[in-house]
């Protein structure tokens, strides 16, 4: 496995959506990633547009911005190397809730929703395990404390 593949596997292992998967299944998903380069100021994800996939930041930094109805923008967070965004767009085709903009030269590893769905078709255990993890997390969220 290449150094880049190992980095993708490590990053995917930290994403709650993939917690129920074993190393072989995570490697299968990691194999579908490609590298994308962005310049400072590039809009990686635009609020209101349909999400196309999951991004893992390999190097650089991005800011996550939310535009309010009155047009003002607020910065929700700054993300850097080994952090990720867009994981929910792997599951649905809903508009993005925020924009993500490169604040410096940034390299991302990305997988599209279509490539991800191909992996799910190839290994039917993956979606079952993911549903179990989502159900577990939903139960935790619904628990009365």
Tab-separated table of N, CA and C in Angstrom:
chain	number	residue	atom	x	y	z
A	1	UNK	N	0.847	-1.176	0.000
A	1	UNK	CA	0.000	0.000	0.000
A	1	UNK	C	0.893	1.240	0.000
A	2	UNK	N	0.558	2.237	-0.813
A	2	UNK	CA	1.354	3.456	-0.892
A	2	UNK	C	1.153	4.300	0.357
A	3	UNK	N	2.061	5.247	0.545
A	3	UNK	CA	1.972	6.160	1.684
A	3	UNK	C	0.656	6.939	1.636
A	4	UNK	N	0.271	7.356	0.418
A	4	UNK	CA	-0.984	8.093	0.239
A	4	UNK	C	-2.180	7.223	0.623
A	5	UNK	N	-2.175	5.963	0.197
A	5	UNK	CA	-3.265	5.042	0.532
A	5	UNK	C	-3.363	4.831	2.033
A	6	UNK	N	-2.215	4.703	2.691
A	6	UNK	CA	-2.202	4.539	4.147
A	6	UNK	C	-2.816	5.754	4.824
A	7	UNK	N	-2.499	6.953	4.305
A	7	UNK	CA	-3.054	8.183	4.881
A	7	UNK	C	-4.571	8.221	4.708
A	8	UNK	N	-5.054	7.778	3.555
A	8	UNK	CA	-6.502	7.753	3.317
A	8	UNK	C	-7.168	6.768	4.274
A	9	UNK	N	-6.581	5.591	4.427
A	9	UNK	CA	-7.142	4.578	5.328
A	9	UNK	C	-7.197	5.120	6.755
A	10	UNK	N	-6.111	5.760	7.208
A	10	UNK	CA	-6.097	6.338	8.563
A	10	UNK	C	-7.189	7.385	8.715
A	11	UNK	N	-7.315	8.267	7.723
A	11	UNK	CA	-8.327	9.328	7.799
A	11	UNK	C	-9.737	8.742	7.791
A	12	UNK	N	-9.986	7.774	6.923
A	12	UNK	CA	-11.316	7.156	6.857
A	12	UNK	C	-11.672	6.467	8.170
A	13	UNK	N	-10.680	5.909	8.833
A	13	UNK	CA	-10.925	5.212	10.098
A	13	UNK	C	-11.410	6.155	11.194
A	14	UNK	N	-11.161	7.454	11.037
A	14	UNK	CA	-11.594	8.425	12.050
A	14	UNK	C	-13.005	8.947	11.790
A	15	UNK	N	-13.566	8.658	10.627
A	15	UNK	CA	-14.890	9.174	10.269
A	15	UNK	C	-15.956	8.254	10.856
A	16	UNK	N	-16.834	8.802	11.714
A	16	UNK	CA	-17.838	7.962	12.380
A	16	UNK	C	-18.648	7.075	11.433
A	17	UNK	N	-18.953	7.543	10.258
A	17	UNK	CA	-19.734	6.777	9.295
A	17	UNK	C	-19.096	5.419	8.984
A	18	UNK	N	-17.770	5.330	9.080
A	18	UNK	CA	-17.041	4.117	8.715
A	18	UNK	C	-16.575	3.291	9.916
A	19	UNK	N	-17.003	3.635	11.118
A	19	UNK	CA	-16.501	2.950	12.315
A	19	UNK	C	-16.799	1.460	12.354
A	20	UNK	N	-17.847	1.000	11.704
A	20	UNK	CA	-18.174	-0.424	11.740
A	20	UNK	C	-17.425	-1.273	10.726
A	21	UNK	N	-16.617	-0.646	9.876
A	21	UNK	CA	-15.952	-1.371	8.788
A	21	UNK	C	-14.592	-1.902	9.214
A	22	UNK	N	-14.197	-3.025	8.615
A	22	UNK	CA	-12.864	-3.558	8.899
A	22	UNK	C	-11.850	-2.940	7.930
A	23	UNK	N	-10.573	-3.246	8.160
A	23	UNK	CA	-9.489	-2.644	7.373
A	23	UNK	C	-9.620	-2.949	5.884
A	24	UNK	N	-10.031	-4.162	5.539
A	24	UNK	CA	-10.173	-4.537	4.122
A	24	UNK	C	-11.235	-3.674	3.447
A	25	UNK	N	-12.347	-3.463	4.115
A	25	UNK	CA	-13.435	-2.666	3.544
A	25	UNK	C	-13.034	-1.198	3.418
A	26	UNK	N	-12.319	-0.698	4.397
A	26	UNK	CA	-11.857	0.692	4.329
A	26	UNK	C	-10.851	0.851	3.193
A	27	UNK	N	-9.963	-0.131	3.011
A	27	UNK	CA	-9.005	-0.070	1.890
A	27	UNK	C	-9.724	-0.066	0.542
A	28	UNK	N	-10.824	-0.807	0.459
A	28	UNK	CA	-11.619	-0.851	-0.775
A	28	UNK	C	-12.154	0.547	-1.120
A	29	UNK	N	-12.634	1.250	-0.113
A	29	UNK	CA	-13.132	2.617	-0.311
A	29	UNK	C	-11.968	3.546	-0.641
A	30	UNK	N	-10.865	3.409	0.088
A	30	UNK	CA	-9.694	4.276	-0.105
A	30	UNK	C	-9.156	4.202	-1.531
A	31	UNK	N	-9.265	3.037	-2.157
A	31	UNK	CA	-8.745	2.852	-3.518
A	31	UNK	C	-9.461	3.734	-4.540
A	32	UNK	N	-10.637	4.241	-4.214
A	32	UNK	CA	-11.424	5.053	-5.153
A	32	UNK	C	-11.139	6.551	-5.048
A	33	UNK	N	-10.294	6.954	-4.125
A	33	UNK	CA	-9.999	8.376	-3.933
A	33	UNK	C	-9.053	8.896	-5.003
A	34	UNK	N	-9.173	10.178	-5.297
A	34	UNK	CA	-8.231	10.841	-6.198
A	34	UNK	C	-7.772	12.139	-5.533
A	35	UNK	N	-6.637	12.650	-5.998
A	35	UNK	CA	-6.069	13.860	-5.406
A	35	UNK	C	-6.493	15.088	-6.209
A	36	UNK	N	-6.870	16.139	-5.499
A	36	UNK	CA	-7.283	17.395	-6.119
A	36	UNK	C	-6.493	18.542	-5.498
A	37	UNK	N	-6.062	19.493	-6.335
A	37	UNK	CA	-5.298	20.652	-5.865
A	37	UNK	C	-6.143	21.909	-5.973
A	38	UNK	N	-6.058	22.754	-4.941
A	38	UNK	CA	-6.799	24.010	-4.917
A	38	UNK	C	-5.851	25.147	-4.566
A	39	UNK	N	-6.099	26.309	-5.177
A	39	UNK	CA	-5.337	27.518	-4.877
A	39	UNK	C	-6.069	28.310	-3.800
A	40	UNK	N	-5.346	29.210	-3.179
A	40	UNK	CA	-5.959	30.093	-2.187
A	40	UNK	C	-7.162	30.802	-2.820
A	41	UNK	N	-8.293	30.777	-2.130
A	41	UNK	CA	-9.504	31.430	-2.614
A	41	UNK	C	-10.424	30.531	-3.423
A	42	UNK	N	-9.949	29.362	-3.831
A	42	UNK	CA	-10.811	28.442	-4.589
A	42	UNK	C	-11.967	27.952	-3.723
A	43	UNK	N	-13.157	27.944	-4.313
A	43	UNK	CA	-14.332	27.400	-3.633
A	43	UNK	C	-14.360	25.901	-3.927
A	44	UNK	N	-14.183	25.106	-2.896
A	44	UNK	CA	-14.173	23.652	-3.049
A	44	UNK	C	-15.600	23.130	-3.039
A	45	UNK	N	-16.399	23.684	-2.152
A	45	UNK	CA	-17.805	23.313	-1.998
A	45	UNK	C	-18.600	24.604	-1.855
A	46	UNK	N	-19.721	24.714	-2.574
A	46	UNK	CA	-20.555	25.919	-2.511
A	46	UNK	C	-21.863	25.630	-1.778
A	47	UNK	N	-22.158	26.475	-0.799
A	47	UNK	CA	-23.417	26.348	-0.063
A	47	UNK	C	-24.587	26.369	-1.041
A	48	UNK	N	-25.536	25.468	-0.834
A	48	UNK	CA	-26.725	25.413	-1.676
A	48	UNK	C	-26.598	24.496	-2.884
A	49	UNK	N	-25.379	24.133	-3.245
A	49	UNK	CA	-25.165	23.215	-4.372
A	49	UNK	C	-25.221	21.773	-3.867
A	50	UNK	N	-25.585	20.869	-4.752
A	50	UNK	CA	-25.643	19.455	-4.383
A	50	UNK	C	-24.226	18.944	-4.123
A	51	UNK	N	-24.054	18.248	-3.009
A	51	UNK	CA	-22.750	17.696	-2.665
A	51	UNK	C	-22.389	16.543	-3.588
A	52	UNK	N	-21.111	16.455	-3.929
A	52	UNK	CA	-20.685	15.373	-4.828
A	52	UNK	C	-19.855	14.309	-4.139
A	53	UNK	N	-19.381	14.582	-2.918
A	53	UNK	CA	-18.572	13.561	-2.280
A	53	UNK	C	-17.874	14.005	-1.018
A	54	UNK	N	-16.972	13.138	-0.565
A	54	UNK	CA	-16.209	13.312	0.658
A	54	UNK	C	-14.813	13.812	0.320
A	55	UNK	N	-14.325	14.784	1.092
A	55	UNK	CA	-12.997	15.349	0.908
A	55	UNK	C	-12.190	15.155	2.186
A	56	UNK	N	-10.947	14.729	2.039
A	56	UNK	CA	-10.008	14.652	3.154
A	56	UNK	C	-8.875	15.613	2.820
A	57	UNK	N	-8.557	16.510	3.732
A	57	UNK	CA	-7.498	17.489	3.484
A	57	UNK	C	-6.148	16.814	3.720
A	58	UNK	N	-5.354	16.779	2.670
A	58	UNK	CA	-4.017	16.179	2.761
A	58	UNK	C	-3.008	17.212	3.263
A	59	UNK	N	-3.115	18.437	2.737
A	59	UNK	CA	-2.271	19.539	3.204
A	59	UNK	C	-2.996	20.844	2.914
A	60	UNK	N	-2.620	21.882	3.649
A	60	UNK	CA	-3.274	23.172	3.490
A	60	UNK	C	-4.381	23.375	4.510
A	61	UNK	N	-5.141	24.457	4.305
A	61	UNK	CA	-6.241	24.774	5.218
A	61	UNK	C	-7.429	25.306	4.428
A	62	UNK	N	-8.613	25.056	4.974
A	62	UNK	CA	-9.850	25.565	4.380
A	62	UNK	C	-10.702	26.180	5.481
A	63	UNK	N	-11.559	27.124	5.074
A	63	UNK	CA	-12.527	27.648	6.033
A	63	UNK	C	-13.919	27.228	5.596
A	64	UNK	N	-14.739	26.939	6.583
A	64	UNK	CA	-16.120	26.542	6.345
A	64	UNK	C	-16.975	27.763	6.659
A	65	UNK	N	-17.669	28.280	5.630
A	65	UNK	CA	-18.461	29.505	5.765
A	65	UNK	C	-19.940	29.230	5.552
A	66	UNK	N	-20.748	29.870	6.365
A	66	UNK	CA	-22.207	29.757	6.240
A	66	UNK	C	-22.746	31.142	5.911
A	67	UNK	N	-23.533	31.212	4.839
A	67	UNK	CA	-24.170	32.480	4.488
A	67	UNK	C	-25.575	32.486	5.073
A	68	UNK	N	-25.854	33.529	5.841
A	68	UNK	CA	-27.177	33.667	6.454
A	68	UNK	C	-28.158	34.235	5.437
A	69	UNK	N	-29.440	34.200	5.779
A	69	UNK	CA	-30.463	34.718	4.863
A	69	UNK	C	-30.282	36.205	4.589
A	70	UNK	N	-29.688	36.952	5.523
A	70	UNK	CA	-29.476	38.388	5.298
A	70	UNK	C	-28.217	38.669	4.480
A	71	UNK	N	-27.513	37.603	4.048
A	71	UNK	CA	-26.331	37.764	3.205
A	71	UNK	C	-25.014	37.818	3.956
A	72	UNK	N	-25.063	37.955	5.271
A	72	UNK	CA	-23.815	37.969	6.035
A	72	UNK	C	-23.241	36.554	6.106
A	73	UNK	N	-21.918	36.496	6.210
A	73	UNK	CA	-21.240	35.198	6.265
A	73	UNK	C	-20.570	35.035	7.619
A	74	UNK	N	-20.674	33.826	8.145
A	74	UNK	CA	-19.977	33.521	9.388
A	74	UNK	C	-19.066	32.316	9.151
A	75	UNK	N	-17.883	32.389	9.763
A	75	UNK	CA	-16.972	31.261	9.642
A	75	UNK	C	-17.332	30.250	10.727
A	76	UNK	N	-17.665	29.038	10.301
A	76	UNK	CA	-18.030	27.987	11.243
A	76	UNK	C	-16.793	27.321	11.832
A	77	UNK	N	-15.812	27.064	10.975
A	77	UNK	CA	-14.577	26.452	11.463
A	77	UNK	C	-13.492	26.511	10.406
A	78	UNK	N	-12.273	26.285	10.876
A	78	UNK	CA	-11.101	26.182	10.009
A	78	UNK	C	-10.650	24.727	10.089
A	79	UNK	N	-10.418	24.116	8.937
A	79	UNK	CA	-9.990	22.718	8.889
A	79	UNK	C	-8.608	22.630	8.261
A	80	UNK	N	-7.825	21.661	8.719
A	80	UNK	CA	-6.483	21.467	8.189
A	80	UNK	C	-6.209	20.015	7.857
A	81	UNK	N	-4.935	19.703	7.716
A	81	UNK	CA	-4.500	18.366	7.300
A	81	UNK	C	-5.138	17.269	8.146
A	82	UNK	N	-5.559	16.219	7.454
A	82	UNK	CA	-6.178	15.021	8.038
A	82	UNK	C	-7.599	15.239	8.548
A	83	UNK	N	-8.167	16.395	8.305
A	83	UNK	CA	-9.570	16.607	8.639
A	83	UNK	C	-10.390	16.420	7.368
A	84	UNK	N	-11.701	16.312	7.512
A	84	UNK	CA	-12.544	15.965	6.373
A	84	UNK	C	-13.839	16.755	6.393
A	85	UNK	N	-14.512	16.756	5.236
A	85	UNK	CA	-15.837	17.368	5.115
A	85	UNK	C	-16.574	16.698	3.959
A	86	UNK	N	-17.902	16.774	3.997
A	86	UNK	CA	-18.715	16.246	2.902
A	86	UNK	C	-19.168	14.817	3.047
A	87	UNK	N	-18.943	14.202	4.212
A	87	UNK	CA	-19.262	12.776	4.350
A	87	UNK	C	-20.740	12.469	4.160
A	88	UNK	N	-21.632	13.387	4.524
A	88	UNK	CA	-23.064	13.109	4.362
A	88	UNK	C	-23.490	13.092	2.899
A	89	UNK	N	-22.740	13.774	2.042
A	89	UNK	CA	-23.102	13.768	0.618
A	89	UNK	C	-22.868	12.403	-0.020
A	90	UNK	N	-22.168	11.512	0.686
A	90	UNK	CA	-22.036	10.142	0.185
A	90	UNK	C	-23.367	9.407	0.286
A	91	UNK	N	-24.229	9.861	1.195
A	91	UNK	CA	-25.487	9.164	1.465
A	91	UNK	C	-26.705	9.812	0.829
A	92	UNK	N	-26.650	11.112	0.594
A	92	UNK	CA	-27.827	11.775	0.023
A	92	UNK	C	-27.400	12.777	-1.049
A	93	UNK	N	-28.382	13.344	-1.690
A	93	UNK	CA	-28.107	14.339	-2.733
A	93	UNK	C	-28.709	15.677	-2.336
A	94	UNK	N	-28.513	16.035	-1.080
A	94	UNK	CA	-29.038	17.288	-0.558
A	94	UNK	C	-28.038	18.417	-0.788
A	95	UNK	N	-28.537	19.651	-0.841
A	95	UNK	CA	-27.628	20.791	-1.004
A	95	UNK	C	-26.680	20.935	0.193
A	96	UNK	N	-25.490	21.434	-0.078
A	96	UNK	CA	-24.501	21.684	0.975
A	96	UNK	C	-25.016	22.788	1.890
A	97	UNK	N	-24.761	22.633	3.177
A	97	UNK	CA	-25.247	23.601	4.160
A	97	UNK	C	-24.251	24.729	4.401
A	98	UNK	N	-23.058	24.622	3.837
A	98	UNK	CA	-22.034	25.650	3.996
A	98	UNK	C	-21.083	25.579	2.806
A	99	UNK	N	-20.300	26.633	2.652
A	99	UNK	CA	-19.256	26.652	1.624
A	99	UNK	C	-17.922	26.305	2.265
A	100	UNK	N	-17.032	25.716	1.478
A	100	UNK	CA	-15.682	25.407	1.941
A	100	UNK	C	-14.724	26.054	0.952
A	101	UNK	N	-13.840	26.920	1.476
A	101	UNK	CA	-12.945	27.710	0.632
A	101	UNK	C	-11.504	27.507	1.089
A	102	UNK	N	-10.612	27.286	0.139
A	102	UNK	CA	-9.187	27.132	0.454
A	102	UNK	C	-8.631	28.483	0.897
A	103	UNK	N	-7.960	28.522	2.052
A	103	UNK	CA	-7.354	29.769	2.521
A	103	UNK	C	-5.862	29.817	2.193
A	104	UNK	N	-5.353	28.729	1.646
A	104	UNK	CA	-3.984	28.638	1.147
A	104	UNK	C	-3.960	27.481	0.155
A	105	UNK	N	-2.828	27.276	-0.486
A	105	UNK	CA	-2.730	26.137	-1.398
A	105	UNK	C	-3.090	24.870	-0.622
A	106	UNK	N	-4.022	24.084	-1.173
A	106	UNK	CA	-4.566	22.934	-0.443
A	106	UNK	C	-4.660	21.722	-1.361
A	107	UNK	N	-4.262	20.575	-0.822
A	107	UNK	CA	-4.433	19.296	-1.530
A	107	UNK	C	-5.488	18.498	-0.780
A	108	UNK	N	-6.463	18.000	-1.530
A	108	UNK	CA	-7.507	17.163	-0.942
A	108	UNK	C	-7.526	15.813	-1.641
A	109	UNK	N	-7.910	14.807	-0.892
A	109	UNK	CA	-8.211	13.500	-1.445
A	109	UNK	C	-9.727	13.415	-1.458
A	110	UNK	N	-10.306	12.979	-2.558
A	110	UNK	CA	-11.764	13.009	-2.679
A	110	UNK	C	-12.299	11.735	-3.313
A	111	UNK	N	-13.507	11.386	-2.889
A	111	UNK	CA	-14.248	10.293	-3.514
A	111	UNK	C	-15.638	10.827	-3.836
A	112	UNK	N	-16.099	10.570	-5.048
A	112	UNK	CA	-17.436	11.025	-5.429
A	112	UNK	C	-18.486	10.063	-4.887
A	113	UNK	N	-19.684	10.556	-4.810
A	113	UNK	CA	-20.806	9.728	-4.366
A	113	UNK	C	-20.967	8.510	-5.292
A	114	UNK	N	-20.812	8.721	-6.597
A	114	UNK	CA	-20.975	7.621	-7.556
A	114	UNK	C	-19.919	6.532	-7.360
A	115	UNK	N	-18.663	6.932	-7.142
A	115	UNK	CA	-17.613	5.940	-6.876
A	115	UNK	C	-17.890	5.200	-5.574
A	116	UNK	N	-18.361	5.933	-4.574
A	116	UNK	CA	-18.688	5.316	-3.293
A	116	UNK	C	-19.821	4.303	-3.457
A	117	UNK	N	-20.850	4.671	-4.226
A	117	UNK	CA	-21.968	3.750	-4.454
A	117	UNK	C	-21.511	2.492	-5.195
A	118	UNK	N	-20.543	2.639	-6.105
A	118	UNK	CA	-19.981	1.461	-6.784
A	118	UNK	C	-19.356	0.498	-5.777
A	119	UNK	N	-18.626	1.042	-4.800
A	119	UNK	CA	-18.020	0.197	-3.765
A	119	UNK	C	-19.111	-0.521	-2.975
A	120	UNK	N	-20.196	0.187	-2.660
A	120	UNK	CA	-21.292	-0.427	-1.899
A	120	UNK	C	-21.934	-1.571	-2.675
A	121	UNK	N	-22.019	-1.430	-3.988
A	121	UNK	CA	-22.589	-2.501	-4.820
A	121	UNK	C	-21.653	-3.717	-4.878
A	122	UNK	N	-20.350	-3.461	-4.825
A	122	UNK	CA	-19.360	-4.541	-4.897
A	122	UNK	C	-19.287	-5.347	-3.602
A	123	UNK	N	-19.538	-4.696	-2.485
A	123	UNK	CA	-19.427	-5.361	-1.177
A	123	UNK	C	-20.662	-5.004	-0.357
A	124	UNK	N	-21.672	-5.861	-0.421
A	124	UNK	CA	-22.962	-5.551	0.216
A	124	UNK	C	-22.882	-5.521	1.739
A	125	UNK	N	-21.808	-6.030	2.321
A	125	UNK	CA	-21.654	-5.942	3.776
A	125	UNK	C	-21.388	-4.507	4.227
A	126	UNK	N	-20.747	-3.711	3.380
A	126	UNK	CA	-20.401	-2.342	3.761
A	126	UNK	C	-21.649	-1.523	4.097
A	127	UNK	N	-22.672	-1.454	3.227
A	127	UNK	CA	-23.841	-0.641	3.603
A	127	UNK	C	-24.565	-1.179	4.837
A	128	UNK	N	-24.559	-2.498	5.020
A	128	UNK	CA	-25.214	-3.069	6.205
A	128	UNK	C	-24.489	-2.610	7.468
A	129	UNK	N	-23.168	-2.680	7.461
A	129	UNK	CA	-22.389	-2.250	8.622
A	129	UNK	C	-22.532	-0.746	8.862
A	130	UNK	N	-22.596	0.026	7.773
A	130	UNK	CA	-22.780	1.471	7.920
A	130	UNK	C	-24.149	1.786	8.521
A	131	UNK	N	-25.181	1.069	8.086
A	131	UNK	CA	-26.519	1.289	8.656
A	131	UNK	C	-26.528	0.953	10.143
A	132	UNK	N	-25.828	-0.112	10.521
A	132	UNK	CA	-25.750	-0.467	11.942
A	132	UNK	C	-25.090	0.653	12.740
A	133	UNK	N	-24.019	1.208	12.196
A	133	UNK	CA	-23.325	2.304	12.882
A	133	UNK	C	-24.220	3.535	12.972
A	134	UNK	N	-24.925	3.862	11.886
A	134	UNK	CA	-25.848	5.003	11.921
A	134	UNK	C	-26.963	4.773	12.933
A	135	UNK	N	-27.493	3.560	12.987
A	135	UNK	CA	-28.551	3.235	13.952
A	135	UNK	C	-28.020	3.357	15.378
A	136	UNK	N	-26.803	2.883	15.613
A	136	UNK	CA	-26.199	2.978	16.942
A	136	UNK	C	-26.052	4.436	17.363
A	137	UNK	N	-25.574	5.261	16.439
A	137	UNK	CA	-25.384	6.685	16.743
A	137	UNK	C	-26.723	7.385	16.957
A	138	UNK	N	-27.744	7.008	16.190
A	138	UNK	CA	-29.072	7.591	16.367
A	138	UNK	C	-29.635	7.222	17.736
A	139	UNK	N	-29.471	5.963	18.125
A	139	UNK	CA	-29.939	5.537	19.455
A	139	UNK	C	-29.268	6.352	20.554
A	140	UNK	N	-27.961	6.545	20.430
A	140	UNK	CA	-27.236	7.344	21.423
A	140	UNK	C	-27.776	8.770	21.475
A	141	UNK	N	-28.054	9.333	20.305
A	141	UNK	CA	-28.562	10.704	20.243
A	141	UNK	C	-29.960	10.818	20.844
A	142	UNK	N	-30.740	9.746	20.765
A	142	UNK	CA	-32.116	9.776	21.261
A	142	UNK	C	-32.241	9.396	22.735
A	143	UNK	N	-31.146	8.887	23.313
A	143	UNK	CA	-31.193	8.505	24.725
A	143	UNK	C	-31.512	9.712	25.591
A	144	UNK	N	-32.357	9.480	26.585
A	144	UNK	CA	-32.649	10.537	27.555
A	144	UNK	C	-31.563	10.475	28.612
A	145	UNK	N	-30.923	11.576	28.848
A	145	UNK	CA	-29.805	11.605	29.816
A	145	UNK	C	-30.250	12.230	31.104
